[in-house]
Amino acid sequence: DVLSGGGLSAVSRHARRSVKVDSNNLYTASELFTAETIAKLTRTRRDANAVRLAAAEAFLRQAARLGNYRDLVLEIVGTDGFIYANDVQWSNVFQTFISETSESGKLISNHEFSVLTNTSVNGIQDETITRKFLNRYNNSVSLWEAGYYARGDLPPFYNSSIVEFADSDEIQRRLSKLREDHEAALREGYDGILPAYLAALQRFNEEKNKAQLGICAKVVLRIEQEIALTRQGFLGTLTVDNTGADDLVNFTVTLSFARFIDDSDAEDRFAYEVQTLVEITDIEQGSLAQGKSGKAEWLIIPYPDGDQLEDVQYYIGGTMYYEVSGVPTVVPLIPDIITVRPSPKIYLNYFIPTFIYGDDPFTNEVETMVPAPIGVFIRNDGNGKALDLEITSDQPKIIDNEKGLFVTFQLIGAFVGLNQRFDTLKVPLGDLEGHSTAVVQWLLTSTLSGTFTSFNASLEWESPLGDGYRELSLVESLDTHRLHHVVYLSLDDVYDDGLPDFLVDDVEDPDFTPDALWSSHDGKDYEHVNNLEISNISVLQEDLARKVTCLAKVRLSGWSYVRVDVNGIANGHNLASVRVNNVLVDPRNFWVTFRIRHLQGPNEILYHAHALFYIAPDMRRQASNNSDISIEIEFAKITTTSSSTTASTTTLSSTTTTSTS
C-alpha cells in the first residue's frame, strides 16, 4: 500500500514546501517533526498569547503524528530516498514476485531482482535506492522466518547497525500508534492525519500573524483547600505500677502484630508512634522511678490496603523489658484483638475553566461579572468508607501581579451535587462510600475578563503521626483538567446518575475544542468526544425567532460535540433548543459563548453555539449509508425594554445560567 498509494510521498512533499521561516529557508520532512522547529516558527514562544501558543502546540501534535507515519514507512523501506516512490505498475510487479507461487515464494529471486532494478520507479532517480530496498526486503523476510523479529534478537554475528533489516516489533508499535492517531483525527473532525495536520498548520499561520491590542498582564492566583476525613486508628495503652524499692531502668517496650487467622507476622501493616508518656521517661531504655505509676500511649494506624474486601482481625501484643538492681526482667504483654476495616482510596480531579468573564477594559460600559465553575471529583476507589469527608477552601489569593493589574477574584457559591450551599468556604460531604464519587463546584468571579493560560495543583499530606508517613495517605493522586463546560450524560443508562459531568479539553488546541468526558458516575474519564465537521449552514430569521440549520458528518458513534459560528444570529437572542435528526437535545447540554479578541485591526467577535449529544450506532450507520445528520439550532428573541447594552449582558447572563445550573 505504501509503494502504490504514494500517501507518504504527498505528505513529505507538502512538509518540504509548507514549513518556512521568514528567511524562506525550507525544512525537510524529518526536521518538521521536532520541537525545535516549532520553537523557531513561534519565535518568542514564551511571549505568545494563549491562543497562539495553543495553535503551536496543536501544530506540533499533528506534526508528530505525521512523524510517526514517516518513521513507520522508513522502517519498512529503509531509505529516505525510497519514501518518494509512487509507481503502481512497479508495485504490482513487486507484489507478483513475492507471492507464494513466484520463483522463490516470498523472497525475491536473482532473476526477479534483475527485473525490478532494471525497471524505472516513478519518483526514484537512482537505481541503488531500489537495490537497497530489495536487499532489505529479502533480509527481513529471511530473518523473520528464522524467528528474528527485532534488532535486539539478531544473532551475534549480525551487526544490527549495518544489516538491512526491518524491525517487525517496531513496525507493529508504530502501526498501532498510526491507528490511534487516525482514530484521534476522526474524533477531531478530520478524515485522517494529513487533513488534521493541514488544518493545524493553517490555523497556526493565521494566529502567528495576528497582533493583539494592548499589553498582556499575567496574574497568578492560588486557592488553598484542605480536605479532611476521619480514619480508623487505635489507641494502645500500657500502665505500669512500680511498687518496689528501686527504679526500673533500661525500660523498653516492643510492640508486635500478628494476623488473628493464622498468627502470621503483620508488622508491615501498621504505623505507630508514642503519643503520651506519664512518669516513664522513654519506651526505649527509659526509666520509671520507685513508687510511681507510669503510662504509655501509642497511636496505631493501619496502612491502606486496596485489596482488603472485608474486616480483618489482628493481635497486638509485645514485650516489656526492664532491669532492677542489674537484674533483667522480660514480661510478655497479653495480646489484644483489633478489627481493621477496609480503607478508602481517594482520587482528586479538579476542573478549571479556560475563560472567565468580567469587565472588558476596552469598552466604555462596565460588563457584569459572570461566575465560572471550578469543579472537583472526589472519587473513592477503595472498599471502605471515607468518613466525615469535608473540604475547606480559602478565598483566592493573588501571589504574582507583575504589572499591578487592578483585579480581584472571589468564590461566591458552592454546590454539592445539585444542591447549592451558601457556606462557600466549608463544604461537609459526610461519609463517602467505597467505589463512589462526590461532585463539588465552586463559583469563581473576576472583576476583569481573562483567560486561564495554565494551572497546576499540588498536595501536602499531614499525617496524624507526624512527618515520614507518606504511605499512610488515603489520597492516591491529584490531577487537573481544562473545563470546557458542565454537562449531563442524560441518555446513558449506566452513567446517568443525575449529577453534573464535565466536558474537558485535555489536549490543548487553539480553538479550545473539548476532547473527553468525565463522568460523575465513577469520577473517571468516561470516553473520548467526537468533534463533528459541519456544512451547509442556513439561517431562517423571523421576528421573534431565528433558526440555524446545518449538516454534520458522522465518523464515529458515541458522545459527539458540535460548535457553530452564530455571529449576527445570537445577538439579542437566547438559545432555545437544539435538535439532532429532529430529536431534542437535553437543554443542559447546549449553550452559547461570547468572546471578543481585541486586535490591532478590527476586533474579532466570536459568538458560538455549542451542543453535546449522543450518536447511537444505528444513527451513525444511517448517516453513513444515506446522508449526514441534520442539526437545528433555534434562538428566541429576548423581550426586554432595556437598552442594547443591557440586552447583550442579559444574553451573557443567560448563557452563564445554563453553564452553572
XYZ file of C-alpha atoms in Angstrom:
661
model
C 0.000 0.000 0.000
C 2.840 2.367 0.808
C 4.553 1.673 -2.531
C 1.461 2.095 -4.704
C -0.548 4.717 -2.804
C 2.036 7.463 -2.683
C 0.477 8.749 0.545
C 3.751 9.410 2.309
C 5.211 10.945 -0.813
C 2.424 13.535 -0.783
C 2.919 14.150 2.928
C 6.667 14.599 2.619
C 6.426 16.867 -0.403
C 3.939 19.049 1.406
C 6.115 19.134 4.503
C 9.073 20.317 2.430
C 7.262 23.246 0.896
C 4.919 24.335 3.698
C 7.131 24.791 6.752
C 9.038 28.053 6.352
C 10.643 30.713 8.445
C 10.837 34.371 7.485
C 14.145 33.832 5.651
C 12.281 31.386 3.338
C 14.537 28.512 4.358
C 12.801 25.186 3.789
C 12.777 22.483 6.418
C 12.906 18.868 5.345
C 10.214 16.432 6.344
C 12.312 14.989 9.139
C 13.045 18.427 10.567
C 9.332 19.205 10.628
C 8.689 16.803 13.483
C 10.795 18.460 16.184
C 10.014 20.846 18.972
C 12.984 22.968 17.877
C 11.332 23.648 14.525
C 8.129 24.724 16.212
C 10.105 26.971 18.541
C 11.718 28.657 15.533
C 8.342 29.159 13.937
C 6.821 30.659 17.053
C 9.887 32.878 17.544
C 9.391 34.156 21.097
C 7.332 31.276 22.356
C 7.231 32.383 25.981
C 5.693 35.719 24.997
C 2.987 34.239 22.772
C -0.576 34.653 23.943
C -2.643 31.648 24.954
C -4.321 31.125 21.591
C -1.109 31.461 19.617
C 0.722 29.083 21.924
C -2.139 26.591 21.758
C -2.001 26.792 17.947
C 1.709 25.964 18.078
C 1.079 23.029 20.428
C -1.665 21.689 18.155
C 0.637 22.053 15.155
C 3.382 20.173 16.993
C 0.975 17.396 17.981
C -0.314 16.923 14.428
C 3.220 17.059 13.042
C 4.259 14.334 15.494
C 1.516 12.118 14.081
C 2.955 12.563 10.606
C 6.384 11.920 12.064
C 5.264 8.533 13.367
C 3.813 7.699 9.945
C 7.028 8.718 8.231
C 9.111 6.635 10.657
C 6.799 3.659 10.087
C 7.347 3.792 6.328
C 11.056 4.440 6.770
C 11.321 1.307 8.927
C 9.696 -0.659 6.092
C 11.572 0.739 3.086
C 14.833 1.522 4.881
C 15.899 4.612 2.989
C 14.696 8.176 2.887
C 15.018 8.136 -0.905
C 12.506 5.317 -1.346
C 9.897 7.263 0.594
C 9.155 9.195 -2.582
C 8.394 6.064 -4.640
C 4.979 6.314 -6.267
C 4.584 3.738 -9.021
C 1.518 1.496 -9.177
C 2.855 -0.568 -12.114
C 6.188 -1.322 -10.401
C 4.342 -2.130 -7.185
C 2.099 -4.640 -8.989
C 5.154 -6.430 -10.422
C 6.741 -6.467 -6.954
C 3.557 -7.943 -5.434
C 3.548 -10.692 -8.087
C 7.188 -11.584 -7.399
C 6.628 -12.003 -3.626
C 3.536 -14.203 -3.983
C 3.692 -17.841 -2.838
C 3.557 -19.047 -6.474
C 6.528 -16.972 -7.694
C 10.047 -18.348 -8.357
C 11.279 -18.045 -4.748
C 7.987 -17.629 -2.971
C 8.043 -14.671 -0.580
C 11.704 -13.960 -1.395
C 12.916 -12.053 -4.462
C 14.943 -14.368 -6.768
C 18.029 -13.188 -8.666
C 16.022 -13.024 -11.885
C 13.211 -11.059 -10.208
C 15.783 -8.787 -8.568
C 17.238 -8.000 -12.003
C 13.810 -7.246 -13.488
C 12.857 -4.904 -10.662
C 16.141 -2.987 -10.619
C 16.126 -2.576 -14.390
C 12.591 -1.156 -14.292
C 12.440 2.531 -13.510
C 10.400 3.516 -10.453
C 8.427 6.731 -10.588
C 9.925 9.126 -8.027
C 13.262 7.280 -7.752
C 16.209 8.688 -9.676
C 18.963 6.310 -8.501
C 18.898 2.548 -9.114
C 20.946 1.924 -5.962
C 17.968 3.112 -3.869
C 15.817 0.357 -5.393
C 18.580 -2.226 -4.841
C 18.901 -1.208 -1.213
C 15.167 -1.626 -0.641
C 15.053 -5.087 -2.296
C 18.043 -6.325 -0.276
C 16.362 -5.043 2.877
C 13.182 -6.884 1.951
C 14.933 -10.221 1.361
C 16.968 -9.891 4.568
C 13.870 -9.068 6.596
C 11.763 -11.961 5.291
C 14.619 -14.437 5.821
C 15.240 -13.284 9.381
C 11.538 -13.175 10.254
C 11.078 -16.761 9.037
C 14.088 -17.736 11.185
C 12.375 -16.224 14.241
C 14.261 -12.914 14.463
C 11.692 -10.102 14.605
C 13.566 -7.271 16.333
C 17.090 -5.879 16.036
C 17.790 -6.892 19.583
C 17.017 -10.532 18.665
C 19.603 -10.778 15.867
C 22.422 -13.337 16.293
C 25.815 -12.028 17.481
C 27.411 -12.412 14.037
C 24.989 -9.816 12.656
C 25.902 -6.168 13.009
C 22.440 -4.806 13.787
C 23.528 -1.260 12.977
C 24.654 -2.216 9.431
C 22.434 -5.063 8.261
C 19.453 -4.010 6.135
C 16.582 -5.335 8.225
C 13.047 -4.144 9.022
C 12.296 -4.449 12.736
C 8.896 -6.177 12.890
C 8.283 -5.179 16.517
C 8.991 -1.521 15.674
C 6.652 -1.719 12.672
C 3.860 -3.139 14.835
C 4.407 -0.466 17.503
C 4.281 2.383 15.000
C 1.358 0.825 13.154
C -0.578 0.671 16.416
C 0.269 4.326 17.036
C -0.879 5.177 13.498
C -4.253 3.545 14.199
C -4.585 5.566 17.410
C -3.627 8.781 15.603
C -6.101 8.078 12.801
C -8.962 7.498 15.261
C -7.976 10.645 17.145
C -8.093 12.625 13.886
C -11.571 11.219 13.194
C -12.740 12.289 16.653
C -11.329 15.763 15.997
C -13.480 16.016 12.875
C -10.958 15.195 10.122
C -10.717 12.359 7.614
C -7.169 11.457 8.647
C -3.859 12.683 9.998
C -2.906 14.688 6.900
C -6.111 16.832 6.809
C -5.716 17.337 10.573
C -2.133 18.497 10.085
C -3.044 20.859 7.235
C -5.797 22.447 9.338
C -3.416 22.871 12.296
C -0.792 24.414 10.026
C -3.297 26.867 8.553
C -4.594 27.855 11.996
C -1.072 28.304 13.322
C -0.104 30.571 10.434
C -3.271 32.632 10.955
C -2.625 33.082 14.675
C 1.081 33.799 14.168
C 0.224 36.830 12.067
C -2.370 38.300 14.432
C -1.297 41.134 16.708
C -3.302 41.661 19.883
C -4.241 45.109 21.134
C -2.877 46.219 24.499
C -0.439 44.510 26.844
C -0.976 41.042 28.221
C -0.947 41.282 32.025
C -0.321 37.987 33.810
C -1.721 37.370 37.271
C -1.035 34.247 39.312
C -3.554 33.293 41.964
C -3.602 30.498 44.485
C -6.594 28.788 46.064
C -5.667 26.708 49.089
C -8.089 23.974 50.093
C -7.999 21.417 52.859
C -9.633 18.027 52.537
C -10.133 16.287 55.879
C -11.586 12.911 56.765
C -11.826 10.638 59.760
C -9.867 7.408 59.512
C -9.567 4.302 61.640
C -6.891 4.248 64.307
C -6.260 2.541 67.621
C -5.031 3.864 70.945
C -2.850 1.348 72.757
C -2.336 1.991 76.487
C 0.177 0.370 78.860
C 0.026 1.095 82.600
C 2.936 0.097 84.867
C 2.953 0.389 88.690
C 6.430 0.309 90.267
C 5.710 -0.671 93.870
C 9.230 -1.854 94.521
C 12.042 -0.089 96.356
C 14.192 0.502 93.249
C 13.846 2.306 89.946
C 13.090 0.387 86.760
C 15.900 1.174 84.309
C 16.581 0.323 80.657
C 12.825 0.246 80.393
C 11.918 -0.855 76.824
C 8.607 -1.807 75.233
C 8.428 -3.590 71.865
C 5.067 -3.996 70.127
C 4.236 -6.984 67.929
C 1.464 -7.515 65.376
C 0.041 -10.780 64.050
C -2.902 -11.883 61.945
C -5.657 -13.461 64.004
C -6.474 -16.067 61.373
C -3.034 -17.706 61.171
C -0.798 -15.892 63.700
C 1.495 -14.737 60.864
C 3.552 -11.582 61.321
C 1.770 -8.336 60.397
C 4.323 -5.717 61.446
C 4.277 -4.186 57.960
C 0.525 -3.446 58.173
C 0.780 -0.789 60.901
C 2.416 2.532 61.634
C 2.591 3.723 65.243
C 4.139 6.361 67.452
C 4.105 7.059 71.184
C 1.654 9.862 71.882
C 1.800 10.162 75.681
C 4.291 9.256 78.400
C 3.465 9.718 82.075
C 6.336 9.177 84.595
C 8.055 6.866 82.088
C 10.994 8.756 80.578
C 11.149 6.749 77.328
C 9.973 3.430 75.948
C 13.495 2.679 74.672
C 15.969 2.380 77.555
C 13.879 4.696 79.700
C 13.145 4.528 83.400
C 10.303 4.551 85.946
C 11.053 5.755 89.455
C 10.175 3.738 92.535
C 6.680 4.209 93.866
C 5.439 5.743 90.635
C 2.601 4.693 88.323
C 3.602 5.126 84.672
C 1.600 5.151 81.470
C 2.469 4.989 77.784
C 0.013 5.518 74.928
C 0.560 4.635 71.261
C -1.464 5.812 68.268
C -1.631 2.830 65.896
C -2.840 3.336 62.309
C -3.265 0.568 59.692
C -1.628 1.206 56.317
C -4.149 1.450 53.462
C -4.768 -1.852 51.706
C -6.674 -1.506 48.461
C -7.149 -5.274 48.147
C -8.871 -5.731 51.521
C -12.534 -6.567 50.913
C -13.788 -7.224 54.439
C -12.929 -6.738 58.110
C -9.674 -8.370 59.214
C -8.704 -9.101 62.819
C -5.190 -8.748 64.261
C -3.419 -9.357 67.562
C -1.443 -6.504 69.081
C 0.925 -7.609 71.838
C 4.615 -7.304 72.630
C 7.181 -7.474 75.390
C 8.251 -5.204 78.234
C 11.888 -5.286 79.373
C 13.464 -3.614 82.422
C 16.237 -4.043 84.943
C 16.117 -3.745 88.726
C 19.452 -3.617 90.566
C 21.121 -5.068 87.448
C 18.704 -7.984 87.169
C 16.889 -8.127 83.772
C 13.217 -8.987 83.527
C 11.152 -9.709 80.383
C 7.385 -9.555 80.672
C 5.173 -10.666 77.734
C 2.236 -8.342 77.071
C -1.080 -10.135 76.731
C -2.292 -9.543 73.132
C -5.469 -7.645 72.411
C -7.599 -8.187 69.312
C -8.441 -5.338 66.941
C -10.609 -5.292 63.810
C -9.336 -3.362 60.783
C -11.940 -2.259 58.286
C -11.298 -1.863 54.522
C -9.749 1.511 53.764
C -10.841 4.224 51.333
C -8.669 5.239 48.384
C -9.210 8.844 47.293
C -8.522 10.347 43.850
C -8.966 14.091 43.282
C -9.614 15.572 39.840
C -10.027 19.352 39.571
C -11.688 21.020 36.574
C -10.661 24.620 35.904
C -12.405 26.889 33.350
C -10.489 28.368 30.438
C -12.312 31.704 30.257
C -13.693 33.950 32.952
C -15.874 36.959 32.193
C -15.822 40.280 33.991
C -15.415 43.867 32.855
C -13.820 44.398 29.443
C -11.280 47.245 29.832
C -11.574 48.125 26.126
C -15.246 49.167 26.366
C -16.924 52.165 27.997
C -19.568 50.019 29.670
C -18.942 48.047 32.852
C -19.812 44.467 31.973
C -21.395 42.180 34.548
C -19.221 39.551 36.180
C -20.159 36.021 35.114
C -19.380 33.280 37.659
C -17.219 30.459 36.322
C -17.414 26.967 37.819
C -14.426 25.234 39.396
C -15.278 21.576 39.832
C -13.777 18.606 41.633
C -14.487 14.898 41.554
C -13.613 13.192 44.839
C -13.531 9.528 43.893
C -13.282 6.786 46.486
C -11.904 3.748 44.667
C -11.364 1.812 47.868
C -13.567 -0.805 49.504
C -14.031 1.194 52.709
C -15.894 4.398 53.561
C -14.223 7.788 53.721
C -15.720 9.052 56.975
C -16.754 12.642 57.745
C -15.311 13.992 54.495
C -15.050 17.786 54.374
C -13.416 20.386 52.106
C -12.485 23.783 53.460
C -11.411 26.448 50.959
C -9.656 29.768 51.282
C -10.580 32.678 49.058
C -8.248 33.131 46.048
C -5.019 34.975 46.794
C -3.045 36.833 44.145
C 0.588 35.784 44.583
C 2.057 37.390 41.436
C 0.860 40.539 39.680
C 3.863 41.799 37.751
C 2.077 44.707 36.056
C -0.002 45.744 39.066
C -3.323 44.914 37.409
C -6.304 46.079 39.475
C -8.313 42.851 39.630
C -9.940 40.757 42.345
C -11.172 37.172 42.441
C -13.770 35.699 44.781
C -15.557 32.414 45.440
C -19.243 33.293 45.801
C -21.046 29.964 45.999
C -20.667 26.211 46.179
C -22.654 23.194 45.017
C -22.544 19.651 46.342
C -24.027 17.583 43.550
C -27.058 19.646 42.568
C -27.547 21.328 45.947
C -26.296 24.872 46.427
C -24.558 25.719 49.694
C -24.354 29.252 50.970
C -21.338 28.493 53.157
C -18.890 28.695 50.287
C -15.685 28.020 52.143
C -16.622 24.960 54.205
C -18.296 22.066 52.408
C -19.134 18.984 54.526
C -19.711 15.863 52.422
C -20.378 13.267 55.115
C -19.392 9.643 54.519
C -18.299 8.698 51.008
C -18.986 5.040 50.304
C -16.439 2.843 48.580
C -16.477 2.989 44.771
C -18.479 6.188 44.657
C -17.833 9.826 43.754
C -18.739 13.186 45.260
C -19.077 16.230 42.985
C -18.373 19.741 44.269
C -18.417 23.021 42.338
C -17.403 26.498 43.415
C -18.387 29.666 41.555
C -15.465 31.987 40.907
C -15.813 35.626 39.844
C -13.266 38.057 38.442
C -13.642 41.811 38.128
C -11.889 41.615 34.720
C -12.257 39.236 31.787
C -9.372 36.903 31.215
C -8.076 33.516 30.172
C -6.583 30.879 32.413
C -3.472 30.008 30.423
C -2.111 27.344 32.768
C -2.798 25.746 36.093
C -1.346 23.094 38.362
C -2.150 21.560 41.702
C -0.015 20.116 44.468
C -0.830 18.070 47.547
C 0.703 18.269 51.011
C -0.082 15.372 53.328
C -0.386 15.924 57.076
C -0.147 12.643 58.962
C -1.560 12.176 62.485
C 1.777 10.540 63.317
C 3.905 13.438 62.058
C 6.450 13.501 59.246
C 7.711 10.433 57.447
C 4.466 8.522 56.950
C 3.537 9.395 53.366
C 2.394 5.802 52.806
C -0.472 6.419 55.228
C -2.074 8.937 52.891
C -5.509 7.958 51.690
C -5.236 10.339 48.719
C -3.690 8.458 45.804
C -3.425 11.239 43.223
C -4.349 14.801 42.323
C -4.899 15.887 38.708
C -6.213 18.960 36.907
C -8.190 19.372 33.686
C -9.247 22.270 31.495
C -13.017 22.535 31.890
C -14.984 23.291 28.746
C -18.489 23.056 30.186
C -20.652 21.378 32.807
C -22.873 18.791 31.065
C -25.103 15.813 31.888
C -24.825 12.297 30.433
C -28.579 12.079 30.435
C -29.079 9.445 27.727
C -26.737 6.819 29.112
C -28.473 4.151 31.192
C -25.264 3.302 33.057
C -23.707 6.733 33.563
C -26.817 8.886 34.038
C -26.847 9.498 37.796
C -28.447 12.956 37.583
C -25.253 14.662 38.784
C -23.109 17.113 36.803
C -20.489 15.728 34.444
C -17.554 17.609 32.957
C -16.693 18.151 29.311
C -12.960 18.851 29.184
C -10.216 19.993 26.844
C -7.254 17.883 27.955
C -5.439 18.071 24.599
C -4.574 21.725 24.104
C -5.591 23.357 20.815
C -6.173 26.952 19.677
C -9.951 26.547 19.396
C -10.258 25.105 22.926
C -12.129 22.136 21.486
C -13.288 19.542 24.040
C -11.966 16.025 23.648
C -13.099 13.957 26.665
C -15.953 13.448 29.101
C -15.504 12.865 32.821
C -18.464 11.136 34.430
C -19.717 11.762 37.961
C -20.927 8.151 37.974
C -17.439 6.848 38.721
C -15.314 10.004 38.674
C -13.265 8.727 35.752
C -12.541 9.655 32.167
C -15.699 8.323 30.539
C -14.787 8.377 26.864
C -13.437 10.427 24.032
C -15.665 13.053 22.437
C -16.183 13.107 18.676
C -15.929 16.561 17.124
C -18.246 16.886 14.142
C -17.479 18.775 10.955
C -20.438 20.918 9.888
C -21.519 22.083 6.446
C -24.483 23.530 4.541
C -25.285 26.183 7.146
C -28.524 28.069 6.508
C -30.294 30.707 8.616
C -34.015 31.450 8.870
C -34.796 34.772 10.574
C -38.202 35.732 11.921
C -39.461 38.465 14.256
C -39.148 36.535 17.495
C -37.006 33.567 16.484
C -34.001 32.606 14.402
C -33.182 29.095 13.263
C -29.809 27.791 12.119
C -29.767 24.529 10.168
C -26.643 22.610 9.225
C -25.362 19.140 8.428
C -22.701 17.242 10.345
C -20.506 14.455 9.078
C -20.573 11.436 11.406
C -17.413 9.336 11.520
C -17.818 7.550 14.878
C -20.718 6.731 17.199
C -20.798 7.876 20.811
C -20.929 11.249 22.546
C -20.372 13.994 19.998
C -19.790 17.721 20.142
C -20.543 20.436 17.617
C -19.730 24.140 17.602
C -21.459 26.513 15.188
C -20.498 30.098 14.427
C -23.608 32.197 15.162
C -22.208 35.716 14.813
C -25.031 38.106 13.985
C -27.582 35.455 14.931
C -27.236 35.049 18.699
C -27.110 38.804 19.367
C -30.181 39.741 21.410
C -31.453 36.158 21.411
C -31.360 33.235 23.819
C -30.535 29.734 22.660
C -33.899 27.984 22.939
C -33.439 24.472 21.553
C -31.180 22.145 19.594
C -32.417 19.181 17.569
C -30.327 16.392 16.051
C -32.190 14.481 13.352
C -35.326 16.098 14.798
C -34.630 14.752 18.315
C -34.359 17.367 21.085
C -31.011 17.662 22.845
C -31.029 17.888 26.651
C -31.259 21.665 27.326
C -28.445 21.357 29.870
C -26.161 20.215 27.050
C -26.295 23.223 24.740
C -25.060 26.753 25.366
C -23.734 29.938 23.774
C -20.370 31.589 24.355
C -19.304 35.134 23.523
C -15.730 36.370 23.216
C -14.022 39.483 21.889
C -10.403 39.372 20.817
C -9.038 42.893 20.617
C -6.650 43.031 17.656
C -4.732 45.885 16.069
C -7.184 45.660 13.183
C -10.927 45.026 13.570
C -11.929 43.249 16.768
C -12.628 39.540 16.431
C -16.126 38.966 17.858
C -16.985 35.323 18.391
C -20.493 34.045 19.107
C -20.633 30.249 19.153
C -23.442 27.806 19.807
C -22.286 24.538 21.372
C -24.079 21.218 21.770
C -23.235 17.806 23.194
C -25.372 14.826 22.211
C -25.203 11.062 21.823
C -24.985 9.370 18.425
C -26.114 5.762 18.659
C -24.527 3.167 16.341
C -27.742 2.862 14.298
C -27.799 6.648 13.757
C -24.189 6.500 12.543
C -24.985 3.645 10.127
C -27.950 5.593 8.798
C -25.803 8.699 8.324
C -23.066 6.693 6.593
C -25.448 4.976 4.205
C -27.629 7.913 3.290
C -26.646 11.401 4.355
C -25.112 13.424 7.154
C -27.147 14.080 10.303
C -29.088 17.338 10.478
C -28.758 19.834 13.317
C -31.291 22.581 14.040
C -30.426 25.389 16.437
C -33.251 27.746 17.416
C -32.905 31.132 19.124
C -35.709 33.049 20.853
C -35.629 36.831 20.989
C -35.016 38.437 24.373
C -38.027 40.573 25.203
C -36.844 43.492 27.309
C -37.249 47.238 27.393
C -33.602 47.750 28.356
C -31.011 49.265 26.104
C -28.987 47.221 23.638
C -26.067 47.156 26.040
C -28.228 45.629 28.756
C -29.617 43.122 26.276
C -26.096 41.964 25.492
C -25.411 41.488 29.171
C -28.686 39.605 29.589
C -27.672 37.198 26.859
C -24.389 36.533 28.601
C -26.092 36.029 31.942
C -28.465 33.567 30.353
C -25.528 31.679 28.966
C -23.971 31.532 32.397
C -27.142 30.211 33.973
C -27.041 27.317 31.537
C -23.375 26.807 32.333
C -23.782 26.564 36.070
C -27.264 25.172 36.571
